[in-house]
Amino acid sequence: MKKTVGIVGANGYTGSELIRILAFHPYVTLSFLYSRSNSGTRISDLYPDLTTVCDQVLTHQTEEVDVLFLCLPHKESQNWLTQNPVKDETLVIDLGNDFRLDGNFENRNFIYGLPEIHKKQLVGSKSIANPGCFATAIQLALLPLAEKGLLNEVYTTGITGSTGAGQSLQATTHFTWRNDNISAYKTLTHQHVDEILQQLIAYNNKEVNLNFVPWRGDFARGIFTSSTMKTEMKLEEIEQLYQEFYAGEPFVTVSLRAVDLKQVVNTNRCVIQIEKSGNVAVIHSAIDNLLKGASGQAVQNMNIAMGWEENAGLHLKPIAF
């Protein structure tokens, strides 16, 4: 029998991506799609791409389900769970940032859901905090070096698509502003830095200085990051380290060729490339911010927690052109 799933905040970008994936997932069925602002609206009327995929009507009523995805704005998941108690047996996966730094909430202890390093803890878990999009891309780029205690001072730039800002219209998401334009934002103060450092320092076993400058890109989806640091390791040694670290991981590829966003957009993949000149190395990583950076990784976490194949429902092809 298939497991039942509910999505809270189903009308947003991450919610609609979850619907697209879960509508074809072999082990689940969508029970309810929750939305306060669009209750009574058919989801395919909001997202015509879901026509013939899902025609359910959004509701402000909930049901008991086996798996609950919270796709709410940051800092709203705690309030929602307080006002809408969920049975202990329900697997709750939060795509916001409420539980990434402190996973304790009432009788739940949220596990940080980066599968490549926390797979054992995720098996059987009932509470998962899905990582942020930039946090996912940057951690996957740096964790192999952190495991060897090789991180000290790191300088990272990252560019993200407009969907990373969410569905609500803002001055910097207008087409006329975003098109043919890029800009830096939250320089050295991005909200994902604490989340990234919490994991890197635990692996590195010493302090890491991360200097992160995020950029807004003039494209809809995808994240591309480049992390620069000094190291005496040879390029071949670094590549071997990464190949060994991610051996057997279904969604991380270490590439010897140049990386670009079209290799990952519309997939749950992360592609990493390493370059080196003198004693300076650059680690590039690319993901789809809505999939490996959000909804796809949430489904990956569900699969692990439920004991299913890790890639169930996630056989997605990149958009090459």
PDB file of C-alpha atoms in Angstrom:
ATOM      1  CA  MET A   1       0.000   0.000   0.000  1.00  0.00           C
ATOM      2  CA  LYS A   2       1.281   3.455  -0.904  1.00  0.00           C
ATOM      3  CA  LYS A   3       2.120   5.961   1.833  1.00  0.00           C
ATOM      4  CA  THR A   4       0.033   9.130   2.082  1.00  0.00           C
ATOM      5  CA  VAL A   5       1.632  12.555   1.668  1.00  0.00           C
ATOM      6  CA  GLY A   6       0.526  16.084   2.517  1.00  0.00           C
ATOM      7  CA  ILE A   7       2.194  19.302   1.344  1.00  0.00           C
ATOM      8  CA  VAL A   8       1.795  22.499   3.356  1.00  0.00           C
ATOM      9  CA  GLY A   9       2.529  25.539   1.204  1.00  0.00           C
ATOM     10  CA  ALA A  10       1.802  23.615  -1.991  1.00  0.00           C
ATOM     11  CA  ASN A  11       1.192  26.798  -3.973  1.00  0.00           C
ATOM     12  CA  GLY A  12       4.839  27.965  -3.863  1.00  0.00           C
ATOM     13  CA  TYR A  13       7.741  27.026  -6.114  1.00  0.00           C
ATOM     14  CA  THR A  14       9.086  24.260  -3.858  1.00  0.00           C
ATOM     15  CA  GLY A  15       5.578  22.941  -3.210  1.00  0.00           C
ATOM     16  CA  SER A  16       4.765  22.725  -6.902  1.00  0.00           C
ATOM     17  CA  GLU A  17       8.102  20.988  -7.588  1.00  0.00           C
ATOM     18  CA  LEU A  18       7.247  18.428  -4.925  1.00  0.00           C
ATOM     19  CA  ILE A  19       3.917  17.774  -6.648  1.00  0.00           C
ATOM     20  CA  ARG A  20       5.688  17.277  -9.978  1.00  0.00           C
ATOM     21  CA  ILE A  21       7.995  14.664  -8.428  1.00  0.00           C
ATOM     22  CA  LEU A  22       5.544  12.918  -6.108  1.00  0.00           C
ATOM     23  CA  ALA A  23       2.817  12.559  -8.744  1.00  0.00           C
ATOM     24  CA  PHE A  24       5.060   9.924 -10.348  1.00  0.00           C
ATOM     25  CA  HIS A  25       6.665   8.501  -7.206  1.00  0.00           C
ATOM     26  CA  PRO A  26       6.150   4.740  -7.003  1.00  0.00           C
ATOM     27  CA  TYR A  27       5.509   4.551  -3.245  1.00  0.00           C
ATOM     28  CA  VAL A  28       3.333   7.557  -2.332  1.00  0.00           C
ATOM     29  CA  THR A  29       0.006   9.161  -3.100  1.00  0.00           C
ATOM     30  CA  LEU A  30      -0.864  12.829  -2.592  1.00  0.00           C
ATOM     31  CA  SER A  31      -3.588  13.176   0.059  1.00  0.00           C
ATOM     32  CA  PHE A  32      -3.863  16.945   0.453  1.00  0.00           C
ATOM     33  CA  LEU A  33      -2.318  20.156  -0.848  1.00  0.00           C
ATOM     34  CA  TYR A  34      -2.546  22.878   1.800  1.00  0.00           C
ATOM     35  CA  SER A  35      -2.632  26.600   1.020  1.00  0.00           C
ATOM     36  CA  ARG A  36      -4.166  29.442   3.003  1.00  0.00           C
ATOM     37  CA  SER A  37      -3.945  32.002   0.203  1.00  0.00           C
ATOM     38  CA  ASN A  38      -5.191  29.823  -2.672  1.00  0.00           C
ATOM     39  CA  SER A  39      -7.625  27.473  -0.951  1.00  0.00           C
ATOM     40  CA  GLY A  40     -10.312  26.299  -3.374  1.00  0.00           C
ATOM     41  CA  THR A  41      -8.095  26.759  -6.443  1.00  0.00           C
ATOM     42  CA  ARG A  42      -7.090  23.835  -8.625  1.00  0.00           C
ATOM     43  CA  ILE A  43      -3.292  23.474  -8.542  1.00  0.00           C
ATOM     44  CA  SER A  44      -3.162  23.064 -12.342  1.00  0.00           C
ATOM     45  CA  ASP A  45      -4.846  26.472 -12.681  1.00  0.00           C
ATOM     46  CA  LEU A  46      -1.949  28.025 -10.737  1.00  0.00           C
ATOM     47  CA  TYR A  47       0.665  25.928 -12.548  1.00  0.00           C
ATOM     48  CA  PRO A  48      -0.536  24.927 -16.042  1.00  0.00           C
ATOM     49  CA  ASP A  49       2.527  22.665 -16.389  1.00  0.00           C
ATOM     50  CA  LEU A  50       0.803  20.366 -13.853  1.00  0.00           C
ATOM     51  CA  THR A  51      -2.188  19.849 -16.161  1.00  0.00           C
ATOM     52  CA  THR A  52      -2.679  16.077 -16.577  1.00  0.00           C
ATOM     53  CA  VAL A  53      -0.074  15.604 -13.796  1.00  0.00           C
ATOM     54  CA  CYS A  54      -2.164  16.761 -10.821  1.00  0.00           C
ATOM     55  CA  ASP A  55      -5.592  18.389 -10.773  1.00  0.00           C
ATOM     56  CA  GLN A  56      -6.162  18.416  -7.010  1.00  0.00           C
ATOM     57  CA  VAL A  57      -7.796  21.429  -5.382  1.00  0.00           C
ATOM     58  CA  LEU A  58      -5.810  23.358  -2.786  1.00  0.00           C
ATOM     59  CA  THR A  59      -7.352  23.312   0.677  1.00  0.00           C
ATOM     60  CA  HIS A  60      -6.907  24.881   4.106  1.00  0.00           C
ATOM     61  CA  GLN A  61      -7.907  21.579   5.744  1.00  0.00           C
ATOM     62  CA  THR A  62      -5.371  18.930   6.777  1.00  0.00           C
ATOM     63  CA  GLU A  63      -5.561  15.150   7.124  1.00  0.00           C
ATOM     64  CA  GLU A  64      -3.483  12.572   8.937  1.00  0.00           C
ATOM     65  CA  VAL A  65      -0.741  11.418   6.582  1.00  0.00           C
ATOM     66  CA  ASP A  66       2.379   9.279   6.677  1.00  0.00           C
ATOM     67  CA  VAL A  67       4.655  12.037   5.339  1.00  0.00           C
ATOM     68  CA  LEU A  68       4.237  15.800   5.715  1.00  0.00           C
ATOM     69  CA  PHE A  69       6.303  18.317   3.751  1.00  0.00           C
ATOM     70  CA  LEU A  70       6.420  21.892   5.079  1.00  0.00           C
ATOM     71  CA  CYS A  71       7.103  24.358   2.237  1.00  0.00           C
ATOM     72  CA  LEU A  72       6.483  27.526   4.212  1.00  0.00           C
ATOM     73  CA  PRO A  73       8.364  30.830   4.349  1.00  0.00           C
ATOM     74  CA  HIS A  74      11.272  30.829   6.749  1.00  0.00           C
ATOM     75  CA  LYS A  75      10.336  31.045  10.450  1.00  0.00           C
ATOM     76  CA  GLU A  76       6.753  29.864   9.849  1.00  0.00           C
ATOM     77  CA  SER A  77       7.129  26.094  10.251  1.00  0.00           C
ATOM     78  CA  GLN A  78       7.360  26.215  14.048  1.00  0.00           C
ATOM     79  CA  ASN A  79       4.177  28.282  14.239  1.00  0.00           C
ATOM     80  CA  TRP A  80       2.352  25.940  11.865  1.00  0.00           C
ATOM     81  CA  LEU A  81       3.331  22.825  13.831  1.00  0.00           C
ATOM     82  CA  THR A  82       2.303  24.501  17.077  1.00  0.00           C
ATOM     83  CA  GLN A  83      -1.121  25.344  15.691  1.00  0.00           C
ATOM     84  CA  ASN A  84      -1.551  22.044  13.822  1.00  0.00           C
ATOM     85  CA  PRO A  85      -0.247  19.163  15.976  1.00  0.00           C
ATOM     86  CA  VAL A  86       1.044  16.201  13.978  1.00  0.00           C
ATOM     87  CA  LYS A  87       1.092  12.644  15.254  1.00  0.00           C
ATOM     88  CA  ASP A  88       4.491  11.304  16.321  1.00  0.00           C
ATOM     89  CA  GLU A  89       4.408   8.586  13.657  1.00  0.00           C
ATOM     90  CA  THR A  90       4.273  11.129  10.818  1.00  0.00           C
ATOM     91  CA  LEU A  91       7.524  11.870   9.010  1.00  0.00           C
ATOM     92  CA  VAL A  92       7.877  15.679   8.918  1.00  0.00           C
ATOM     93  CA  ILE A  93      10.302  17.224   6.414  1.00  0.00           C
ATOM     94  CA  ASP A  94      10.755  20.974   6.749  1.00  0.00           C
ATOM     95  CA  LEU A  95      12.070  22.842   3.699  1.00  0.00           C
ATOM     96  CA  GLY A  96      12.425  26.115   5.642  1.00  0.00           C
ATOM     97  CA  ASN A  97      15.264  27.115   7.961  1.00  0.00           C
ATOM     98  CA  ASP A  98      13.463  26.763  11.283  1.00  0.00           C
ATOM     99  CA  PHE A  99      15.249  23.590  12.421  1.00  0.00           C
ATOM    100  CA  ARG A 100      18.576  23.606  10.573  1.00  0.00           C
ATOM    101  CA  LEU A 101      20.641  25.087  13.392  1.00  0.00           C
ATOM    102  CA  ASP A 102      18.625  23.876  16.373  1.00  0.00           C
ATOM    103  CA  GLY A 103      16.668  20.741  15.612  1.00  0.00           C
ATOM    104  CA  ASN A 104      14.880  20.475  18.953  1.00  0.00           C
ATOM    105  CA  PHE A 105      11.173  21.298  18.825  1.00  0.00           C
ATOM    106  CA  GLU A 106       8.694  19.993  21.381  1.00  0.00           C
ATOM    107  CA  ASN A 107       8.986  16.176  21.201  1.00  0.00           C
ATOM    108  CA  ARG A 108      10.827  16.176  17.873  1.00  0.00           C
ATOM    109  CA  ASN A 109      14.542  16.283  17.110  1.00  0.00           C
ATOM    110  CA  PHE A 110      15.117  17.316  13.505  1.00  0.00           C
ATOM    111  CA  ILE A 111      18.036  15.657  11.695  1.00  0.00           C
ATOM    112  CA  TYR A 112      19.947  17.881   9.277  1.00  0.00           C
ATOM    113  CA  GLY A 113      19.110  16.298   5.932  1.00  0.00           C
ATOM    114  CA  LEU A 114      22.239  16.397   3.818  1.00  0.00           C
ATOM    115  CA  PRO A 115      22.131  12.745   2.697  1.00  0.00           C
ATOM    116  CA  GLU A 116      25.758  12.506   1.611  1.00  0.00           C
ATOM    117  CA  ILE A 117      26.957  12.882   5.219  1.00  0.00           C
ATOM    118  CA  HIS A 118      23.957  12.070   7.416  1.00  0.00           C
ATOM    119  CA  LYS A 119      22.488   9.021   5.690  1.00  0.00           C
ATOM    120  CA  LYS A 120      22.736   6.748   8.726  1.00  0.00           C
ATOM    121  CA  GLN A 121      20.987   9.270  10.982  1.00  0.00           C
ATOM    122  CA  LEU A 122      18.225   9.802   8.399  1.00  0.00           C
ATOM    123  CA  VAL A 123      17.226   6.136   8.226  1.00  0.00           C
ATOM    124  CA  GLY A 124      14.008   5.775  10.211  1.00  0.00           C
ATOM    125  CA  SER A 125      13.962   9.455  11.219  1.00  0.00           C
ATOM    126  CA  LYS A 126      10.593  11.151  11.766  1.00  0.00           C
ATOM    127  CA  SER A 127      11.878  14.753  11.678  1.00  0.00           C
ATOM    128  CA  ILE A 128      14.166  16.135   8.959  1.00  0.00           C
ATOM    129  CA  ALA A 129      15.426  19.673   8.366  1.00  0.00           C
ATOM    130  CA  ASN A 130      16.087  20.049   4.649  1.00  0.00           C
ATOM    131  CA  PRO A 131      19.277  22.064   3.923  1.00  0.00           C
ATOM    132  CA  GLY A 132      19.216  25.409   2.154  1.00  0.00           C
ATOM    133  CA  CYS A 133      20.054  25.658  -1.542  1.00  0.00           C
ATOM    134  CA  PHE A 134      23.326  27.605  -1.307  1.00  0.00           C
ATOM    135  CA  ALA A 135      24.207  25.558   1.781  1.00  0.00           C
ATOM    136  CA  THR A 136      23.827  22.334  -0.183  1.00  0.00           C
ATOM    137  CA  ALA A 137      25.966  23.472  -3.117  1.00  0.00           C
ATOM    138  CA  ILE A 138      28.749  24.903  -0.946  1.00  0.00           C
ATOM    139  CA  GLN A 139      28.884  22.056   1.555  1.00  0.00           C
ATOM    140  CA  LEU A 140      29.059  19.401  -1.148  1.00  0.00           C
ATOM    141  CA  ALA A 141      31.914  21.383  -2.708  1.00  0.00           C
ATOM    142  CA  LEU A 142      33.914  21.599   0.544  1.00  0.00           C
ATOM    143  CA  LEU A 143      33.106  18.562   2.716  1.00  0.00           C
ATOM    144  CA  PRO A 144      35.768  16.218   1.266  1.00  0.00           C
ATOM    145  CA  LEU A 145      38.459  18.746   2.221  1.00  0.00           C
ATOM    146  CA  ALA A 146      36.833  19.391   5.587  1.00  0.00           C
ATOM    147  CA  GLU A 147      36.893  15.695   6.440  1.00  0.00           C
ATOM    148  CA  LYS A 148      40.708  15.822   6.147  1.00  0.00           C
ATOM    149  CA  GLY A 149      40.939  19.031   8.199  1.00  0.00           C
ATOM    150  CA  LEU A 150      42.220  20.968   5.184  1.00  0.00           C
ATOM    151  CA  LEU A 151      39.929  24.009   5.318  1.00  0.00           C
ATOM    152  CA  ASN A 152      41.126  27.315   6.714  1.00  0.00           C
ATOM    153  CA  GLU A 153      40.290  30.459   4.743  1.00  0.00           C
ATOM    154  CA  VAL A 154      37.738  29.970   1.952  1.00  0.00           C
ATOM    155  CA  TYR A 155      36.426  32.559  -0.492  1.00  0.00           C
ATOM    156  CA  THR A 156      33.180  31.551  -2.199  1.00  0.00           C
ATOM    157  CA  THR A 157      31.035  33.213  -4.825  1.00  0.00           C
ATOM    158  CA  GLY A 158      27.697  31.799  -5.903  1.00  0.00           C
ATOM    159  CA  ILE A 159      25.040  32.849  -8.389  1.00  0.00           C
ATOM    160  CA  THR A 160      21.405  31.778  -8.159  1.00  0.00           C
ATOM    161  CA  GLY A 161      18.326  31.942 -10.345  1.00  0.00           C
ATOM    162  CA  SER A 162      15.297  34.106  -9.631  1.00  0.00           C
ATOM    163  CA  THR A 163      13.246  31.197  -8.234  1.00  0.00           C
ATOM    164  CA  GLY A 164      15.586  31.237  -5.236  1.00  0.00           C
ATOM    165  CA  ALA A 165      13.806  34.409  -4.104  1.00  0.00           C
ATOM    166  CA  GLY A 166      10.446  32.647  -3.891  1.00  0.00           C
ATOM    167  CA  GLN A 167       7.165  33.315  -5.635  1.00  0.00           C
ATOM    168  CA  SER A 168       6.263  36.642  -3.987  1.00  0.00           C
ATOM    169  CA  LEU A 169       7.030  39.540  -6.294  1.00  0.00           C
ATOM    170  CA  GLN A 170       9.903  41.785  -5.220  1.00  0.00           C
ATOM    171  CA  ALA A 171      11.696  44.674  -6.873  1.00  0.00           C
ATOM    172  CA  THR A 172      14.638  42.432  -7.737  1.00  0.00           C
ATOM    173  CA  THR A 173      12.463  39.693  -9.288  1.00  0.00           C
ATOM    174  CA  HIS A 174      10.701  41.884 -11.867  1.00  0.00           C
ATOM    175  CA  PHE A 175      11.637  40.751 -15.386  1.00  0.00           C
ATOM    176  CA  THR A 176      12.641  44.272 -16.365  1.00  0.00           C
ATOM    177  CA  TRP A 177      15.125  44.416 -13.467  1.00  0.00           C
ATOM    178  CA  ARG A 178      16.416  40.841 -13.560  1.00  0.00           C
ATOM    179  CA  ASN A 179      16.808  40.462 -17.337  1.00  0.00           C
ATOM    180  CA  ASP A 180      20.364  41.162 -18.593  1.00  0.00           C
ATOM    181  CA  ASN A 181      21.377  42.037 -15.046  1.00  0.00           C
ATOM    182  CA  ILE A 182      23.303  40.598 -12.105  1.00  0.00           C
ATOM    183  CA  SER A 183      23.950  41.932  -8.624  1.00  0.00           C
ATOM    184  CA  ALA A 184      25.545  40.905  -5.346  1.00  0.00           C
ATOM    185  CA  TYR A 185      23.352  40.693  -2.249  1.00  0.00           C
ATOM    186  CA  LYS A 186      23.780  39.876   1.443  1.00  0.00           C
ATOM    187  CA  THR A 187      27.542  40.059   0.948  1.00  0.00           C
ATOM    188  CA  LEU A 188      29.311  38.113   3.739  1.00  0.00           C
ATOM    189  CA  THR A 189      26.019  37.973   5.691  1.00  0.00           C
ATOM    190  CA  HIS A 190      23.880  35.391   3.858  1.00  0.00           C
ATOM    191  CA  GLN A 191      21.594  33.378   6.155  1.00  0.00           C
ATOM    192  CA  HIS A 192      23.079  30.075   4.984  1.00  0.00           C
ATOM    193  CA  VAL A 193      26.596  30.849   6.273  1.00  0.00           C
ATOM    194  CA  ASP A 194      25.874  29.715   9.854  1.00  0.00           C
ATOM    195  CA  GLU A 195      24.273  26.535   8.535  1.00  0.00           C
ATOM    196  CA  ILE A 196      27.285  25.815   6.315  1.00  0.00           C
ATOM    197  CA  LEU A 197      29.837  26.494   9.048  1.00  0.00           C
ATOM    198  CA  GLN A 198      27.999  24.316  11.560  1.00  0.00           C
ATOM    199  CA  GLN A 199      28.570  21.300   9.319  1.00  0.00           C
ATOM    200  CA  LEU A 200      32.024  22.194   7.973  1.00  0.00           C
ATOM    201  CA  ILE A 201      33.522  22.919  11.387  1.00  0.00           C
ATOM    202  CA  ALA A 202      32.176  19.629  12.742  1.00  0.00           C
ATOM    203  CA  TYR A 203      33.935  17.797   9.908  1.00  0.00           C
ATOM    204  CA  ASN A 204      37.044  19.999   9.773  1.00  0.00           C
ATOM    205  CA  ASN A 205      37.503  19.744  13.564  1.00  0.00           C
ATOM    206  CA  LYS A 206      38.729  23.342  13.656  1.00  0.00           C
ATOM    207  CA  GLU A 207      37.546  26.811  12.734  1.00  0.00           C
ATOM    208  CA  VAL A 208      36.808  27.683   9.109  1.00  0.00           C
ATOM    209  CA  ASN A 209      36.627  31.229   7.754  1.00  0.00           C
ATOM    210  CA  LEU A 210      34.031  31.311   4.966  1.00  0.00           C
ATOM    211  CA  ASN A 211      33.796  34.541   2.988  1.00  0.00           C
ATOM    212  CA  PHE A 212      30.671  34.142   0.880  1.00  0.00           C
ATOM    213  CA  VAL A 213      29.390  36.581  -1.741  1.00  0.00           C
ATOM    214  CA  PRO A 214      26.055  35.518  -3.322  1.00  0.00           C
ATOM    215  CA  TRP A 215      24.864  36.884  -6.655  1.00  0.00           C
ATOM    216  CA  ARG A 216      21.464  37.187  -8.340  1.00  0.00           C
ATOM    217  CA  GLY A 217      21.494  35.769 -11.861  1.00  0.00           C
ATOM    218  CA  ASP A 218      19.357  36.630 -14.876  1.00  0.00           C
ATOM    219  CA  PHE A 219      17.999  33.073 -15.207  1.00  0.00           C
ATOM    220  CA  ALA A 220      15.138  31.212 -13.543  1.00  0.00           C
ATOM    221  CA  ARG A 221      16.769  28.282 -11.777  1.00  0.00           C
ATOM    222  CA  GLY A 222      20.121  26.828 -10.840  1.00  0.00           C
ATOM    223  CA  ILE A 223      23.050  27.620  -8.540  1.00  0.00           C
ATOM    224  CA  PHE A 224      26.713  27.776  -9.502  1.00  0.00           C
ATOM    225  CA  THR A 225      29.333  28.258  -6.784  1.00  0.00           C
ATOM    226  CA  SER A 226      33.109  28.623  -6.883  1.00  0.00           C
ATOM    227  CA  SER A 227      35.156  28.203  -3.699  1.00  0.00           C
ATOM    228  CA  THR A 228      38.792  29.355  -3.684  1.00  0.00           C
ATOM    229  CA  MET A 229      41.452  28.343  -1.149  1.00  0.00           C
ATOM    230  CA  LYS A 230      45.182  27.684  -0.839  1.00  0.00           C
ATOM    231  CA  THR A 231      46.486  24.136  -0.735  1.00  0.00           C
ATOM    232  CA  GLU A 232      49.729  22.321  -1.473  1.00  0.00           C
ATOM    233  CA  MET A 233      47.873  19.200  -2.653  1.00  0.00           C
ATOM    234  CA  LYS A 234      48.217  18.315  -6.303  1.00  0.00           C
ATOM    235  CA  LEU A 235      45.140  18.542  -8.516  1.00  0.00           C
ATOM    236  CA  GLU A 236      45.152  14.773  -9.072  1.00  0.00           C
ATOM    237  CA  GLU A 237      45.246  14.181  -5.294  1.00  0.00           C
ATOM    238  CA  ILE A 238      42.258  16.472  -4.716  1.00  0.00           C
ATOM    239  CA  GLU A 239      40.274  14.817  -7.501  1.00  0.00           C
ATOM    240  CA  GLN A 240      41.003  11.379  -6.054  1.00  0.00           C
ATOM    241  CA  LEU A 241      39.944  12.582  -2.603  1.00  0.00           C
ATOM    242  CA  TYR A 242      36.600  13.762  -4.021  1.00  0.00           C
ATOM    243  CA  GLN A 243      36.052  10.622  -6.069  1.00  0.00           C
ATOM    244  CA  GLU A 244      36.559   8.472  -2.966  1.00  0.00           C
ATOM    245  CA  PHE A 245      34.402  10.682  -0.737  1.00  0.00           C
ATOM    246  CA  TYR A 246      31.423  10.553  -3.124  1.00  0.00           C
ATOM    247  CA  ALA A 247      31.860   6.961  -4.298  1.00  0.00           C
ATOM    248  CA  GLY A 248      28.447   5.310  -4.372  1.00  0.00           C
ATOM    249  CA  GLU A 249      26.521   8.565  -3.991  1.00  0.00           C
ATOM    250  CA  PRO A 250      23.796   8.546  -6.676  1.00  0.00           C
ATOM    251  CA  PHE A 251      23.410  12.319  -7.000  1.00  0.00           C
ATOM    252  CA  VAL A 252      26.962  13.724  -6.779  1.00  0.00           C
ATOM    253  CA  THR A 253      29.304  13.579  -9.767  1.00  0.00           C
ATOM    254  CA  VAL A 254      32.937  14.702  -9.742  1.00  0.00           C
ATOM    255  CA  SER A 255      33.634  15.845 -13.283  1.00  0.00           C
ATOM    256  CA  LEU A 256      36.986  16.251 -15.027  1.00  0.00           C
ATOM    257  CA  ARG A 257      35.300  18.504 -17.592  1.00  0.00           C
ATOM    258  CA  ALA A 258      33.967  22.026 -17.246  1.00  0.00           C
ATOM    259  CA  VAL A 259      30.716  22.330 -15.289  1.00  0.00           C
ATOM    260  CA  ASP A 260      27.687  24.314 -16.435  1.00  0.00           C
ATOM    261  CA  LEU A 261      24.161  24.743 -15.108  1.00  0.00           C
ATOM    262  CA  LYS A 262      22.462  22.900 -17.946  1.00  0.00           C
ATOM    263  CA  GLN A 263      24.085  19.692 -16.683  1.00  0.00           C
ATOM    264  CA  VAL A 264      21.993  19.891 -13.505  1.00  0.00           C
ATOM    265  CA  VAL A 265      18.878  22.009 -14.084  1.00  0.00           C
ATOM    266  CA  ASN A 266      15.733  19.869 -13.740  1.00  0.00           C
ATOM    267  CA  THR A 267      17.661  17.159 -11.818  1.00  0.00           C
ATOM    268  CA  ASN A 268      18.564  16.246  -8.250  1.00  0.00           C
ATOM    269  CA  ARG A 269      22.248  16.143  -9.191  1.00  0.00           C
ATOM    270  CA  CYS A 270      25.259  18.074  -7.956  1.00  0.00           C
ATOM    271  CA  VAL A 271      28.217  18.236 -10.328  1.00  0.00           C
ATOM    272  CA  ILE A 272      31.614  19.236  -8.944  1.00  0.00           C
ATOM    273  CA  GLN A 273      34.734  20.272 -10.849  1.00  0.00           C
ATOM    274  CA  ILE A 274      38.161  21.122  -9.421  1.00  0.00           C
ATOM    275  CA  GLU A 275      40.755  23.451 -10.925  1.00  0.00           C
ATOM    276  CA  LYS A 276      44.181  24.443  -9.629  1.00  0.00           C
ATOM    277  CA  SER A 277      46.904  26.970 -10.453  1.00  0.00           C
ATOM    278  CA  GLY A 278      50.020  27.157  -8.310  1.00  0.00           C
ATOM    279  CA  ASN A 279      48.955  26.704  -4.693  1.00  0.00           C
ATOM    280  CA  VAL A 280      45.386  27.947  -5.290  1.00  0.00           C
ATOM    281  CA  ALA A 281      42.506  25.519  -5.852  1.00  0.00           C
ATOM    282  CA  VAL A 282      38.974  26.334  -6.987  1.00  0.00           C
ATOM    283  CA  ILE A 283      36.078  23.942  -6.340  1.00  0.00           C
ATOM    284  CA  HIS A 284      33.071  24.538  -8.598  1.00  0.00           C
ATOM    285  CA  SER A 285      29.659  23.057  -7.815  1.00  0.00           C
ATOM    286  CA  ALA A 286      26.360  23.278  -9.671  1.00  0.00           C
ATOM    287  CA  ILE A 287      22.851  22.259  -8.591  1.00  0.00           C
ATOM    288  CA  ASP A 288      19.222  23.041  -9.374  1.00  0.00           C
ATOM    289  CA  ASN A 289      18.148  25.255  -6.464  1.00  0.00           C
ATOM    290  CA  LEU A 290      14.575  23.910  -6.554  1.00  0.00           C
ATOM    291  CA  LEU A 291      15.550  20.239  -6.730  1.00  0.00           C
ATOM    292  CA  LYS A 292      18.857  19.222  -5.098  1.00  0.00           C
ATOM    293  CA  GLY A 293      18.612  22.564  -3.287  1.00  0.00           C
ATOM    294  CA  ALA A 294      15.042  21.987  -2.064  1.00  0.00           C
ATOM    295  CA  SER A 295      12.265  19.640  -3.252  1.00  0.00           C
ATOM    296  CA  GLY A 296      14.381  16.935  -4.873  1.00  0.00           C
ATOM    297  CA  GLN A 297      16.582  16.631  -1.810  1.00  0.00           C
ATOM    298  CA  ALA A 298      13.457  16.525   0.373  1.00  0.00           C
ATOM    299  CA  VAL A 299      12.212  13.511  -1.614  1.00  0.00           C
ATOM    300  CA  GLN A 300      15.690  11.967  -1.394  1.00  0.00           C
ATOM    301  CA  ASN A 301      15.509  12.379   2.392  1.00  0.00           C
ATOM    302  CA  MET A 302      12.034  10.840   2.478  1.00  0.00           C
ATOM    303  CA  ASN A 303      13.281   7.843   0.486  1.00  0.00           C
ATOM    304  CA  ILE A 304      16.139   7.251   2.919  1.00  0.00           C
ATOM    305  CA  ALA A 305      13.981   7.712   6.018  1.00  0.00           C
ATOM    306  CA  MET A 306      11.354   5.297   4.692  1.00  0.00           C
ATOM    307  CA  GLY A 307      13.869   2.668   3.600  1.00  0.00           C
ATOM    308  CA  TRP A 308      13.178   3.012  -0.132  1.00  0.00           C
ATOM    309  CA  GLU A 309      15.668   3.287  -2.975  1.00  0.00           C
ATOM    310  CA  GLU A 310      17.385   6.642  -2.591  1.00  0.00           C
ATOM    311  CA  ASN A 311      16.643   7.658  -6.185  1.00  0.00           C
ATOM    312  CA  ALA A 312      12.965   6.583  -6.215  1.00  0.00           C
ATOM    313  CA  GLY A 313      10.971   9.171  -8.162  1.00  0.00           C
ATOM    314  CA  LEU A 314      14.108  11.156  -8.939  1.00  0.00           C
ATOM    315  CA  HIS A 315      15.096   9.816 -12.358  1.00  0.00           C
ATOM    316  CA  LEU A 316      15.087  13.294 -13.886  1.00  0.00           C
ATOM    317  CA  LYS A 317      16.899  14.345 -17.038  1.00  0.00           C
ATOM    318  CA  PRO A 318      18.664  17.723 -17.275  1.00  0.00           C
ATOM    319  CA  ILE A 319      17.469  20.330 -19.728  1.00  0.00           C
ATOM    320  CA  ALA A 320      20.365  20.408 -22.201  1.00  0.00           C
ATOM    321  CA  PHE A 321      18.986  23.020 -24.585  1.00  0.00           C
TER     322      PHE A 321
END
